[in-house]
PDB file of C-alpha atoms in Angstrom:
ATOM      1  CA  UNK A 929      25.236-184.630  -3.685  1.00 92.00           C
ATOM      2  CA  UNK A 930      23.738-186.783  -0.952  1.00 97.00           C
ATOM      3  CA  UNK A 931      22.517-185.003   2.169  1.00 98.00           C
ATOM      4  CA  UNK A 932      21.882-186.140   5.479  1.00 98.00           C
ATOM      5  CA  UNK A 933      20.236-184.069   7.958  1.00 98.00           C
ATOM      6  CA  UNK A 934      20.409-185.152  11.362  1.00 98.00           C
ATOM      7  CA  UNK A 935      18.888-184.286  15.078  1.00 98.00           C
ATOM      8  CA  UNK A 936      21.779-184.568  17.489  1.00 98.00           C
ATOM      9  CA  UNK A 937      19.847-185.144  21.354  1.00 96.00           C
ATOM     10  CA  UNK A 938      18.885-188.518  21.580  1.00 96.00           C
ATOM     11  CA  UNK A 939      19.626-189.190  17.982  1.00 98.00           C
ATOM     12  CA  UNK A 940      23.516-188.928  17.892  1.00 98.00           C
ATOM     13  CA  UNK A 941      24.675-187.823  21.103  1.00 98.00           C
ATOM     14  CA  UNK A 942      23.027-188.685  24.566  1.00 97.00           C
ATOM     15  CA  UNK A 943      22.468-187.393  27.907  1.00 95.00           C
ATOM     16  CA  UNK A 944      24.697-188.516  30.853  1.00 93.00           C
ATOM     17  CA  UNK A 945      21.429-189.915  32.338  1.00 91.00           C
ATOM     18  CA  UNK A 946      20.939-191.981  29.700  1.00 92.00           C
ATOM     19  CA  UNK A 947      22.600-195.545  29.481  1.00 92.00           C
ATOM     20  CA  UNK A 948      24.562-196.181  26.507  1.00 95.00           C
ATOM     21  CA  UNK A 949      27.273-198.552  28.173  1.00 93.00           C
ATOM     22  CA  UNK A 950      30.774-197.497  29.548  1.00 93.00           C
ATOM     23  CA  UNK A 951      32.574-197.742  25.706  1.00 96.00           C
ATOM     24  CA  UNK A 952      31.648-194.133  24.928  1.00 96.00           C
ATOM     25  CA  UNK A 953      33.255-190.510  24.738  1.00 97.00           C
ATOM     26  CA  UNK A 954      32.145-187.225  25.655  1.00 97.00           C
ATOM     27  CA  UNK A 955      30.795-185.221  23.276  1.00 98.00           C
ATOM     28  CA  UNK A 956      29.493-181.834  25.615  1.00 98.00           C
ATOM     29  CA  UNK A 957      30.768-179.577  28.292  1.00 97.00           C
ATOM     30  CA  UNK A 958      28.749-177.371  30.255  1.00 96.00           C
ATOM     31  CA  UNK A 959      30.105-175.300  33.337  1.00 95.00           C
ATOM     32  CA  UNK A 960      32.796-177.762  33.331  1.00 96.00           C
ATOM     33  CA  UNK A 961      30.649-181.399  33.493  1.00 97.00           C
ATOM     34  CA  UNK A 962      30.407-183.697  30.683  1.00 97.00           C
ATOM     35  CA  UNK A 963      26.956-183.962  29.909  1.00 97.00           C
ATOM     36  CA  UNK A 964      26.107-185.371  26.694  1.00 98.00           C
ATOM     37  CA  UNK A 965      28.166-188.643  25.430  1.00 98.00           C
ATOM     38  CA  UNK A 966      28.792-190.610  21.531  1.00 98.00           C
ATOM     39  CA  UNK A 967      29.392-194.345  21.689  1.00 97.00           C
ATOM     40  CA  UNK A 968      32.718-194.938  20.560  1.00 97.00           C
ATOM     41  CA  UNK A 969      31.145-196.581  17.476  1.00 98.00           C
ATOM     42  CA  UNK A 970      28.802-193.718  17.044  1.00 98.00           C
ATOM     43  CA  UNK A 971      31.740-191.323  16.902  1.00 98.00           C
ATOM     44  CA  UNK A 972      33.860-194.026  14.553  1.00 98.00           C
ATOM     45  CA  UNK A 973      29.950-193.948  11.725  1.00 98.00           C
ATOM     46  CA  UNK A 974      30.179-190.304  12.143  1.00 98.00           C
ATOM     47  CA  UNK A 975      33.626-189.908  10.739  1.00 98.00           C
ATOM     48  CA  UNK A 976      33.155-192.105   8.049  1.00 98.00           C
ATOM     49  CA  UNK A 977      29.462-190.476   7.066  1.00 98.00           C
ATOM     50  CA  UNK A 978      30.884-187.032   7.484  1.00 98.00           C
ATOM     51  CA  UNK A 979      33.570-188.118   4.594  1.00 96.00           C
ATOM     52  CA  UNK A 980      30.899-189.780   2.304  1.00 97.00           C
ATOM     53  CA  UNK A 981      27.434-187.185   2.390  1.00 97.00           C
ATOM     54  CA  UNK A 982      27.120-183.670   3.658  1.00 98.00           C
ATOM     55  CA  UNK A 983      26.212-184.205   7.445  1.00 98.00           C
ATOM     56  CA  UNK A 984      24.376-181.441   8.941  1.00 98.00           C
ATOM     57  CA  UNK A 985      23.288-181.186  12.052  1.00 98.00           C
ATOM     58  CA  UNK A 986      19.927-179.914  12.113  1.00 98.00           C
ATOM     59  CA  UNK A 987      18.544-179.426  15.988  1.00 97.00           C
ATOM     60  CA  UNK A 988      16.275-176.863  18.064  1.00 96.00           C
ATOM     61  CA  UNK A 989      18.987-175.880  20.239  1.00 96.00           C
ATOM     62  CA  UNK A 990      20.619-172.379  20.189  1.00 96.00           C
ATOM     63  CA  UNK A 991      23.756-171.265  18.630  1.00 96.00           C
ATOM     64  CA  UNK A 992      25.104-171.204  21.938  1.00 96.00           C
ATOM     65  CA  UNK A 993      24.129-174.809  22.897  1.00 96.00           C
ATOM     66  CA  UNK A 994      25.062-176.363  19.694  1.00 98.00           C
ATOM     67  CA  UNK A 995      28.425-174.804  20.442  1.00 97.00           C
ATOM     68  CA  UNK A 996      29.087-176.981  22.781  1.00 97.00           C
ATOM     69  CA  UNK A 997      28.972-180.330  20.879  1.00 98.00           C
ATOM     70  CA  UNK A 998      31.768-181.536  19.201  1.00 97.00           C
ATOM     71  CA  UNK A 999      31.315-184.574  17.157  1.00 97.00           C
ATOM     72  CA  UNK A1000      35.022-185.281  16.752  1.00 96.00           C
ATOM     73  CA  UNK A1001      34.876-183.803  13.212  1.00 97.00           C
ATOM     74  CA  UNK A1002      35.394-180.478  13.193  1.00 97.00           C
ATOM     75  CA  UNK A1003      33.330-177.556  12.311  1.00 97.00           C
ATOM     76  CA  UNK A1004      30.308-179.178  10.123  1.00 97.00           C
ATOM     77  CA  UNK A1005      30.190-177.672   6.365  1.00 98.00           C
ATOM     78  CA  UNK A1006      26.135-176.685   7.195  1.00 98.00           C
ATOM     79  CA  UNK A1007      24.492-176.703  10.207  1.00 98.00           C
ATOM     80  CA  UNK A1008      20.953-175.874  11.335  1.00 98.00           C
ATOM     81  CA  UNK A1009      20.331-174.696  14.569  1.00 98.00           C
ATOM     82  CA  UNK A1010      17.516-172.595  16.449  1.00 97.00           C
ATOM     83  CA  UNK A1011      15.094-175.595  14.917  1.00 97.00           C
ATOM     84  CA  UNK A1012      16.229-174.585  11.418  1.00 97.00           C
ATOM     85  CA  UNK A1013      15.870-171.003  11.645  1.00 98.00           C
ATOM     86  CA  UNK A1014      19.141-169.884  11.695  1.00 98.00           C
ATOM     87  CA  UNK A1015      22.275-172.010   8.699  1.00 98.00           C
ATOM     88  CA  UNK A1016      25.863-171.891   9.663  1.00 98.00           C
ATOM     89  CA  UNK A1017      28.503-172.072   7.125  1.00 98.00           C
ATOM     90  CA  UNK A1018      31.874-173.542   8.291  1.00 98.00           C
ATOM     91  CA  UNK A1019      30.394-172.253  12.060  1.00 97.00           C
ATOM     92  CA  UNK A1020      29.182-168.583  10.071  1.00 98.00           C
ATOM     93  CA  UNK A1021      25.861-167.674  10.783  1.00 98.00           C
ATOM     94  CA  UNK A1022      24.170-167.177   7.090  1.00 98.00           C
ATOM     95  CA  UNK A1023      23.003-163.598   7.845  1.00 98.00           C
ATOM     96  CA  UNK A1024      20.498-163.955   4.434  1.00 98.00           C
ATOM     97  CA  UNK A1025      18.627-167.244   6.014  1.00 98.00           C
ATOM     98  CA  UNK A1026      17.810-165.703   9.335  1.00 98.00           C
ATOM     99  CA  UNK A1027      16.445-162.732   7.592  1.00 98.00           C
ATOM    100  CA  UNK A1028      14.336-165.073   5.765  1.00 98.00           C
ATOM    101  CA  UNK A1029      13.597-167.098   8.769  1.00 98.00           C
ATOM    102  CA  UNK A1030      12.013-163.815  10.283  1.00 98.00           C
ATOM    103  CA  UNK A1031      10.138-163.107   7.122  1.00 98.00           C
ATOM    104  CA  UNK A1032       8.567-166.597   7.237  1.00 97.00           C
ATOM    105  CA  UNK A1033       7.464-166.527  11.110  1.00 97.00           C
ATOM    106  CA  UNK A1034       6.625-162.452  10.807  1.00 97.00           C
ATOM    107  CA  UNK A1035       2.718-163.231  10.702  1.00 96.00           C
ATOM    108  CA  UNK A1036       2.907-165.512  14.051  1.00 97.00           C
ATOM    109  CA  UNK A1037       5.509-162.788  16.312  1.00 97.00           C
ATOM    110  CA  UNK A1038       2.239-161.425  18.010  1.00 97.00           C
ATOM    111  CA  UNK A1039       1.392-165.013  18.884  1.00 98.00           C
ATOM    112  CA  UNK A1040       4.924-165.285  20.739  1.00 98.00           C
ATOM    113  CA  UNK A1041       4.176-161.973  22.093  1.00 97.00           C
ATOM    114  CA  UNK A1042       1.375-163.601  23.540  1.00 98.00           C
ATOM    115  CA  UNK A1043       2.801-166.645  24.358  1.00 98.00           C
ATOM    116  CA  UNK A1044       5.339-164.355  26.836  1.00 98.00           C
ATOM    117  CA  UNK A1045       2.443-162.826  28.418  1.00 98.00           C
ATOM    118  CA  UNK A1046       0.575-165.894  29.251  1.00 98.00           C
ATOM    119  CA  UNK A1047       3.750-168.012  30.523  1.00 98.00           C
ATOM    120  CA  UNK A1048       4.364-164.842  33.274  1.00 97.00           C
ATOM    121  CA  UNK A1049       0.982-165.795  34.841  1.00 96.00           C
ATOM    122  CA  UNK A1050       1.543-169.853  34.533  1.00 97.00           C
ATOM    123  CA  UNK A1051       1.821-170.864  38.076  1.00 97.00           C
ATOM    124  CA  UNK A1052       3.407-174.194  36.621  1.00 97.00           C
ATOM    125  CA  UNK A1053       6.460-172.494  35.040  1.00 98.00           C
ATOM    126  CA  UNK A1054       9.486-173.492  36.291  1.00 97.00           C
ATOM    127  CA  UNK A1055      12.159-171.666  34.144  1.00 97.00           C
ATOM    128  CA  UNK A1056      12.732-168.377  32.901  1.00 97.00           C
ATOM    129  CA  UNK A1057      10.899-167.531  29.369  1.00 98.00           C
ATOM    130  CA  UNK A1058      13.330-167.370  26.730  1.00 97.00           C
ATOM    131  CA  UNK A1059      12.438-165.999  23.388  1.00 97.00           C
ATOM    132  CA  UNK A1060      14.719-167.636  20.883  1.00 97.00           C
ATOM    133  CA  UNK A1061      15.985-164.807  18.142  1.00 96.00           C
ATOM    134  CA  UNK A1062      12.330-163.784  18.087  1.00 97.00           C
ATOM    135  CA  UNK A1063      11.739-166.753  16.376  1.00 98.00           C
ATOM    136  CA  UNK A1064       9.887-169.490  18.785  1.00 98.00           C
ATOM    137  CA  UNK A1065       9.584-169.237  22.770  1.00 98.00           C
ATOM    138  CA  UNK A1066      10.695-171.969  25.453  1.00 96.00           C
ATOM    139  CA  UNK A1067      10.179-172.067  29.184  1.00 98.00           C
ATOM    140  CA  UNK A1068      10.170-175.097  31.689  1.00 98.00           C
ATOM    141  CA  UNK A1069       7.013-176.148  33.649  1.00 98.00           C
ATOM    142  CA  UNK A1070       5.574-178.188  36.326  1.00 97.00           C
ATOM    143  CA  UNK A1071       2.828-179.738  34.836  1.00 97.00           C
ATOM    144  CA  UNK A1072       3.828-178.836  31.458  1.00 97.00           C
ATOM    145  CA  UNK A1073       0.444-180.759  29.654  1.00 96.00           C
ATOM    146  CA  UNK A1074      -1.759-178.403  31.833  1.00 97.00           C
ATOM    147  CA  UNK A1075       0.896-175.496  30.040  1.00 98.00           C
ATOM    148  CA  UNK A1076       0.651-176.569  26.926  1.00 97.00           C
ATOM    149  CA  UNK A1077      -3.126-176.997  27.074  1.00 97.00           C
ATOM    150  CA  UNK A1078      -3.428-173.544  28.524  1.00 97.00           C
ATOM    151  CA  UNK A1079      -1.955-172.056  25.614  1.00 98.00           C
ATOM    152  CA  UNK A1080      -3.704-173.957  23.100  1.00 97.00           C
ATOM    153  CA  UNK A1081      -6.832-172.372  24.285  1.00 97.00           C
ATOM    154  CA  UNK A1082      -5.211-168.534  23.970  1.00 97.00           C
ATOM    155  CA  UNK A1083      -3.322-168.855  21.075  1.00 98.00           C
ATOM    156  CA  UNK A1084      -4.268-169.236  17.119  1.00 98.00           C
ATOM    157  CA  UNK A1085      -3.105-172.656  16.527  1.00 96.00           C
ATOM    158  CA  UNK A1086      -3.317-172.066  12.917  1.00 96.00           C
ATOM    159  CA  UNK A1087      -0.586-169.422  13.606  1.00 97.00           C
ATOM    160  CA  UNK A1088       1.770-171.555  15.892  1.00 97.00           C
ATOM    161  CA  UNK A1089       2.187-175.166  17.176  1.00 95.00           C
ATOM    162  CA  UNK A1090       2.245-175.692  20.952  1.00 96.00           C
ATOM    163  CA  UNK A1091       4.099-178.615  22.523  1.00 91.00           C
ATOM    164  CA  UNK A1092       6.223-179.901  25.232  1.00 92.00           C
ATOM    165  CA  UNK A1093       9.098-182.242  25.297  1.00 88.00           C
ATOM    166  CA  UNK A1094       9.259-183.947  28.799  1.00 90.00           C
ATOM    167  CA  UNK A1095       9.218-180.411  31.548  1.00 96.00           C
ATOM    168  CA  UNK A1096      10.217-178.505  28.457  1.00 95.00           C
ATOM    169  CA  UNK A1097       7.454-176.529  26.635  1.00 97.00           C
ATOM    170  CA  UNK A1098       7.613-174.758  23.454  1.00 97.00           C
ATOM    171  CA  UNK A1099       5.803-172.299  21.110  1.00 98.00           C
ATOM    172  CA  UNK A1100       6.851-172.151  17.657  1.00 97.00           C
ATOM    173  CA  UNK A1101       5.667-170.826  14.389  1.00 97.00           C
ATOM    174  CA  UNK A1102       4.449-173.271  12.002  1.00 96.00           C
ATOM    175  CA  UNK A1103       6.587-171.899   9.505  1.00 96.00           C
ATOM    176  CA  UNK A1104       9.939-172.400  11.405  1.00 97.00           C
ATOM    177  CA  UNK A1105      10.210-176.272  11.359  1.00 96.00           C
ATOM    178  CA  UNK A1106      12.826-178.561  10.178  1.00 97.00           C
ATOM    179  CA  UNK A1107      10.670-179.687   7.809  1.00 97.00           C
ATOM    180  CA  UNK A1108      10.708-176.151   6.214  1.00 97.00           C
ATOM    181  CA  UNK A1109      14.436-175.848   6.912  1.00 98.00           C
ATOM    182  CA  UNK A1110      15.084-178.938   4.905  1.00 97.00           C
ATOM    183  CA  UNK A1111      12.426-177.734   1.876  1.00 98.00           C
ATOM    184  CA  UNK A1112      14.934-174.430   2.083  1.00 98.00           C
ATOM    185  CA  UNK A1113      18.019-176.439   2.217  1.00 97.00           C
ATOM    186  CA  UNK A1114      16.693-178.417  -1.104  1.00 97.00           C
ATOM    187  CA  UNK A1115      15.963-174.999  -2.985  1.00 97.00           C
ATOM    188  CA  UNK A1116      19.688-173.688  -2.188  1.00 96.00           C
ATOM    189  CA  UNK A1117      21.629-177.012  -3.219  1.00 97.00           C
ATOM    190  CA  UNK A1118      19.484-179.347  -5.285  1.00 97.00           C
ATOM    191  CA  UNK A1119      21.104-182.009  -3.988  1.00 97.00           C
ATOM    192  CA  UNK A1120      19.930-185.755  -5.003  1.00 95.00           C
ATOM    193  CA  UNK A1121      19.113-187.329  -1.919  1.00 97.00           C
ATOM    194  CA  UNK A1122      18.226-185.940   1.337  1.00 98.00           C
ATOM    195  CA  UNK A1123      18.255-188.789   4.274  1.00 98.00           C
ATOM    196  CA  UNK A1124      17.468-187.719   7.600  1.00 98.00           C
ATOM    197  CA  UNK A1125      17.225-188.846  11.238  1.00 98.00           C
ATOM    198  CA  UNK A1126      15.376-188.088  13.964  1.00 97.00           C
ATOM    199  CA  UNK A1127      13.526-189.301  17.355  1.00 96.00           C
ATOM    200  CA  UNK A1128      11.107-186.391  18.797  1.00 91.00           C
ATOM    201  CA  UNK A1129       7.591-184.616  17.642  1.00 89.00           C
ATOM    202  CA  UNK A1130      10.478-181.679  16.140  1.00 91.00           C
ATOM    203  CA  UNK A1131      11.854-183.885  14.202  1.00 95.00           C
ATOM    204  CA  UNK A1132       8.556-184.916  12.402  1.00 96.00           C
ATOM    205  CA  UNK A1133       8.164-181.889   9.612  1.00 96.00           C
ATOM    206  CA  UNK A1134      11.752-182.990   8.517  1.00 97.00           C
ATOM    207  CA  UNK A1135      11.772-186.753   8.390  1.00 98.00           C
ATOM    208  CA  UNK A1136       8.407-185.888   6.052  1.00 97.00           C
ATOM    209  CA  UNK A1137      10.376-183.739   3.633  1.00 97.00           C
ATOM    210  CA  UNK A1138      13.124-186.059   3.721  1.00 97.00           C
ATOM    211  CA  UNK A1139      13.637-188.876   0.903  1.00 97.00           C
ATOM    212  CA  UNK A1140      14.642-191.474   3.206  1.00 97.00           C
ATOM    213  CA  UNK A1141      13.726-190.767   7.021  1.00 98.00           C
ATOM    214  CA  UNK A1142      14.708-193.043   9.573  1.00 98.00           C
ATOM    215  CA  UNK A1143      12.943-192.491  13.045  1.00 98.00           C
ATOM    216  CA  UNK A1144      12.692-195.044  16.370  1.00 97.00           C
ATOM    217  CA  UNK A1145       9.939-197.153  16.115  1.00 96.00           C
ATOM    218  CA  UNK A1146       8.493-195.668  19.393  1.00 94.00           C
ATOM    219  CA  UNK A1147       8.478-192.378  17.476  1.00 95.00           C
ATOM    220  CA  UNK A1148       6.963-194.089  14.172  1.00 94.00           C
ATOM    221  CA  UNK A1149       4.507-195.706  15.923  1.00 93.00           C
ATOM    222  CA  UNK A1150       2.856-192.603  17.432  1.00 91.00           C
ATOM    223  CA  UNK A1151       4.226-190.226  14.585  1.00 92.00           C
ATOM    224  CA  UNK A1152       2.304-190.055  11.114  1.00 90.00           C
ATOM    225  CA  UNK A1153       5.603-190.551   8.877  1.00 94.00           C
ATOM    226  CA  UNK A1154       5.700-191.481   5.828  1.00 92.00           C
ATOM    227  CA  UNK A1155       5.833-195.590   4.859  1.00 93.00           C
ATOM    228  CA  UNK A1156       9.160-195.169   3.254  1.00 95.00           C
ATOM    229  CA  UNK A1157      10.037-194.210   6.654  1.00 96.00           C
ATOM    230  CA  UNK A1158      13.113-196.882   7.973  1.00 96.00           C
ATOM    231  CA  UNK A1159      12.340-197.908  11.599  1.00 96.00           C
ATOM    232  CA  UNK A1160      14.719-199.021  13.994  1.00 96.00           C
ATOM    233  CA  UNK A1161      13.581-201.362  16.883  1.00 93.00           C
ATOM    234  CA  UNK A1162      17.053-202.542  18.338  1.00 91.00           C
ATOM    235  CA  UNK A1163      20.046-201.133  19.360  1.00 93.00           C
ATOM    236  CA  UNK A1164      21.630-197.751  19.802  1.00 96.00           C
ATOM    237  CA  UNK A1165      20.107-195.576  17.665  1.00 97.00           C
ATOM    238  CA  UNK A1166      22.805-193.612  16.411  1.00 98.00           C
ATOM    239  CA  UNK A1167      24.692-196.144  15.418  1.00 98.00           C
ATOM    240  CA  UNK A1168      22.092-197.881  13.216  1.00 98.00           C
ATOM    241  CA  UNK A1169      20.994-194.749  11.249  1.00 98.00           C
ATOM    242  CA  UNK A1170      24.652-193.874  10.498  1.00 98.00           C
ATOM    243  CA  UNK A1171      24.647-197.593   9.425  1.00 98.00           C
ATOM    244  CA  UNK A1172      22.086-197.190   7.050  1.00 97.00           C
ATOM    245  CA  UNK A1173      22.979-193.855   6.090  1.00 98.00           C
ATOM    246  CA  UNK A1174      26.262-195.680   5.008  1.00 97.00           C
ATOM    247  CA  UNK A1175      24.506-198.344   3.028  1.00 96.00           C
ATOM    248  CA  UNK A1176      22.584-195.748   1.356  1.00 96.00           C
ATOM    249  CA  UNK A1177      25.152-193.710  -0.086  1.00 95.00           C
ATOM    250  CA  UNK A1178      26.862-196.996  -1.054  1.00 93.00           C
ATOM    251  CA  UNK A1179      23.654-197.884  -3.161  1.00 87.00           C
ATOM    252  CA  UNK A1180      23.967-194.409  -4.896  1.00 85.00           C
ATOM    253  CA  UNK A1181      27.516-194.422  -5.537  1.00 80.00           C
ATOM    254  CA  UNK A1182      26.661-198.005  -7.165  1.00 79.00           C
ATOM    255  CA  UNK A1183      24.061-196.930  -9.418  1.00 71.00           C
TER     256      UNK A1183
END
């Protein structure tokens, strides 16, 4: 069994602000706009990859956000949402993972206890503070360095990892990565190869436990990934890691 793992924002599907050229199709809703987009090509790879490895969508958005995507092939097999913390089976949430997921993160809950308390005196914050299935916490700031730098200096960074992803800013227990969801995901299927793809700072911990990551070069450049890592300079994105996740399985099947 080949595996490939994949972050969907800015990896496979992409924002309405970003330009990916007018051949593409709409791959999100939300209160009736079309919001996130596939390049016809991307959505053409995906169908073929989705009929050669297990694709699973691996991504830090909620069960309720992830919802809203639709790839143009169905309800995945496996899917990770909640940034790994919570498996879907054929669109079932696995009620045994999440337990596990709490299990793992139990020792940093006071820190996102914390983390609530601090955010409701940021004068930066933007956006309500959302605590994600007690499992990491998310709000929207101003300035969100001077955030993120505020909680670093509150909270046990041993505990959790602090970081923000443009106005976004996050507070999640080191033990709930996708890096960890992916070590998980090896235990429960022993599969042979797990490739994965991904572009941000939560996409890091998996591309690491991956055995063939492919990242952007602006992400390996600052990133420390592995050397096996593929980088891809050119192009849409999507479309050359479901290229190469192609030519990978063909390799396997081959030898």
């Amino acid at each position: 069994m080949l595996i490939f793992n994949t972050d969907l924002d800015n990896t496979m599907i992409y924002s309405y602000k970003h330009d990916i050229g007018d051949d593409k199709i709409c791959a999100e809703i939300y209160q009736g706009r079309e919001i996130s987009f596939v390049t016809s090509k991307t959505a053409q790879l995906i169908k073929e990859v989705n009929e050669t490895v297990l694709l699973v969508p691996t991504t830090t958005r909620t069960l309720e956000q992830y919802n809203r995507i639709d790839l143009g092939i169905g309800i995945p097999k496996l899917a990770l949402v909640c940034n790994g913390g919570v498996l879907l089976e054929n669109g079932v949430e696995n009620a045994e993972w999440y337990n596990e997921s709490l299990r793992l993160t139990e020792s940093a809950h006071d820190q996102l206890l914390l983390t609530e308390k601090i955010l409701e005196n940021d004068e930066n914050r933007s956006f309500e503070i959302r605590n994600i299935r007690e499992l990491f916490v998310f709000t929207k700031s101003e300035k969100p360095e001077e955030s993120v730098e505020n909680l670093k200096e509150q909270l046990d960074t041993d505990k959790v990892d602090v970081f923000n992803n443009g106005v976004k800013v996050y507070v999640v227990p080191k033990m709930l990565s996708k890096g960890k969801a992916i070590d998980r995901l090896r235990e429960k299927l022993n599969p042979e190869l797990i490739i994965s793809a991904g572009d941000s700072e939560f996409d890091i911990t998996m591309l690491n436990s991956s055995d063939v990551p492919i990242a952007p070069k602006d992400l390996a450049d600052t990133a420390n990934l592995p050397e096996k890592t593929i980088v891809v300079d050119e192009g849409i994105f999507s479309e050359k890691v479901l290229e190469r996740v192609l030519q990978t399985a063909k390799y396997y099947s081959n030898n």
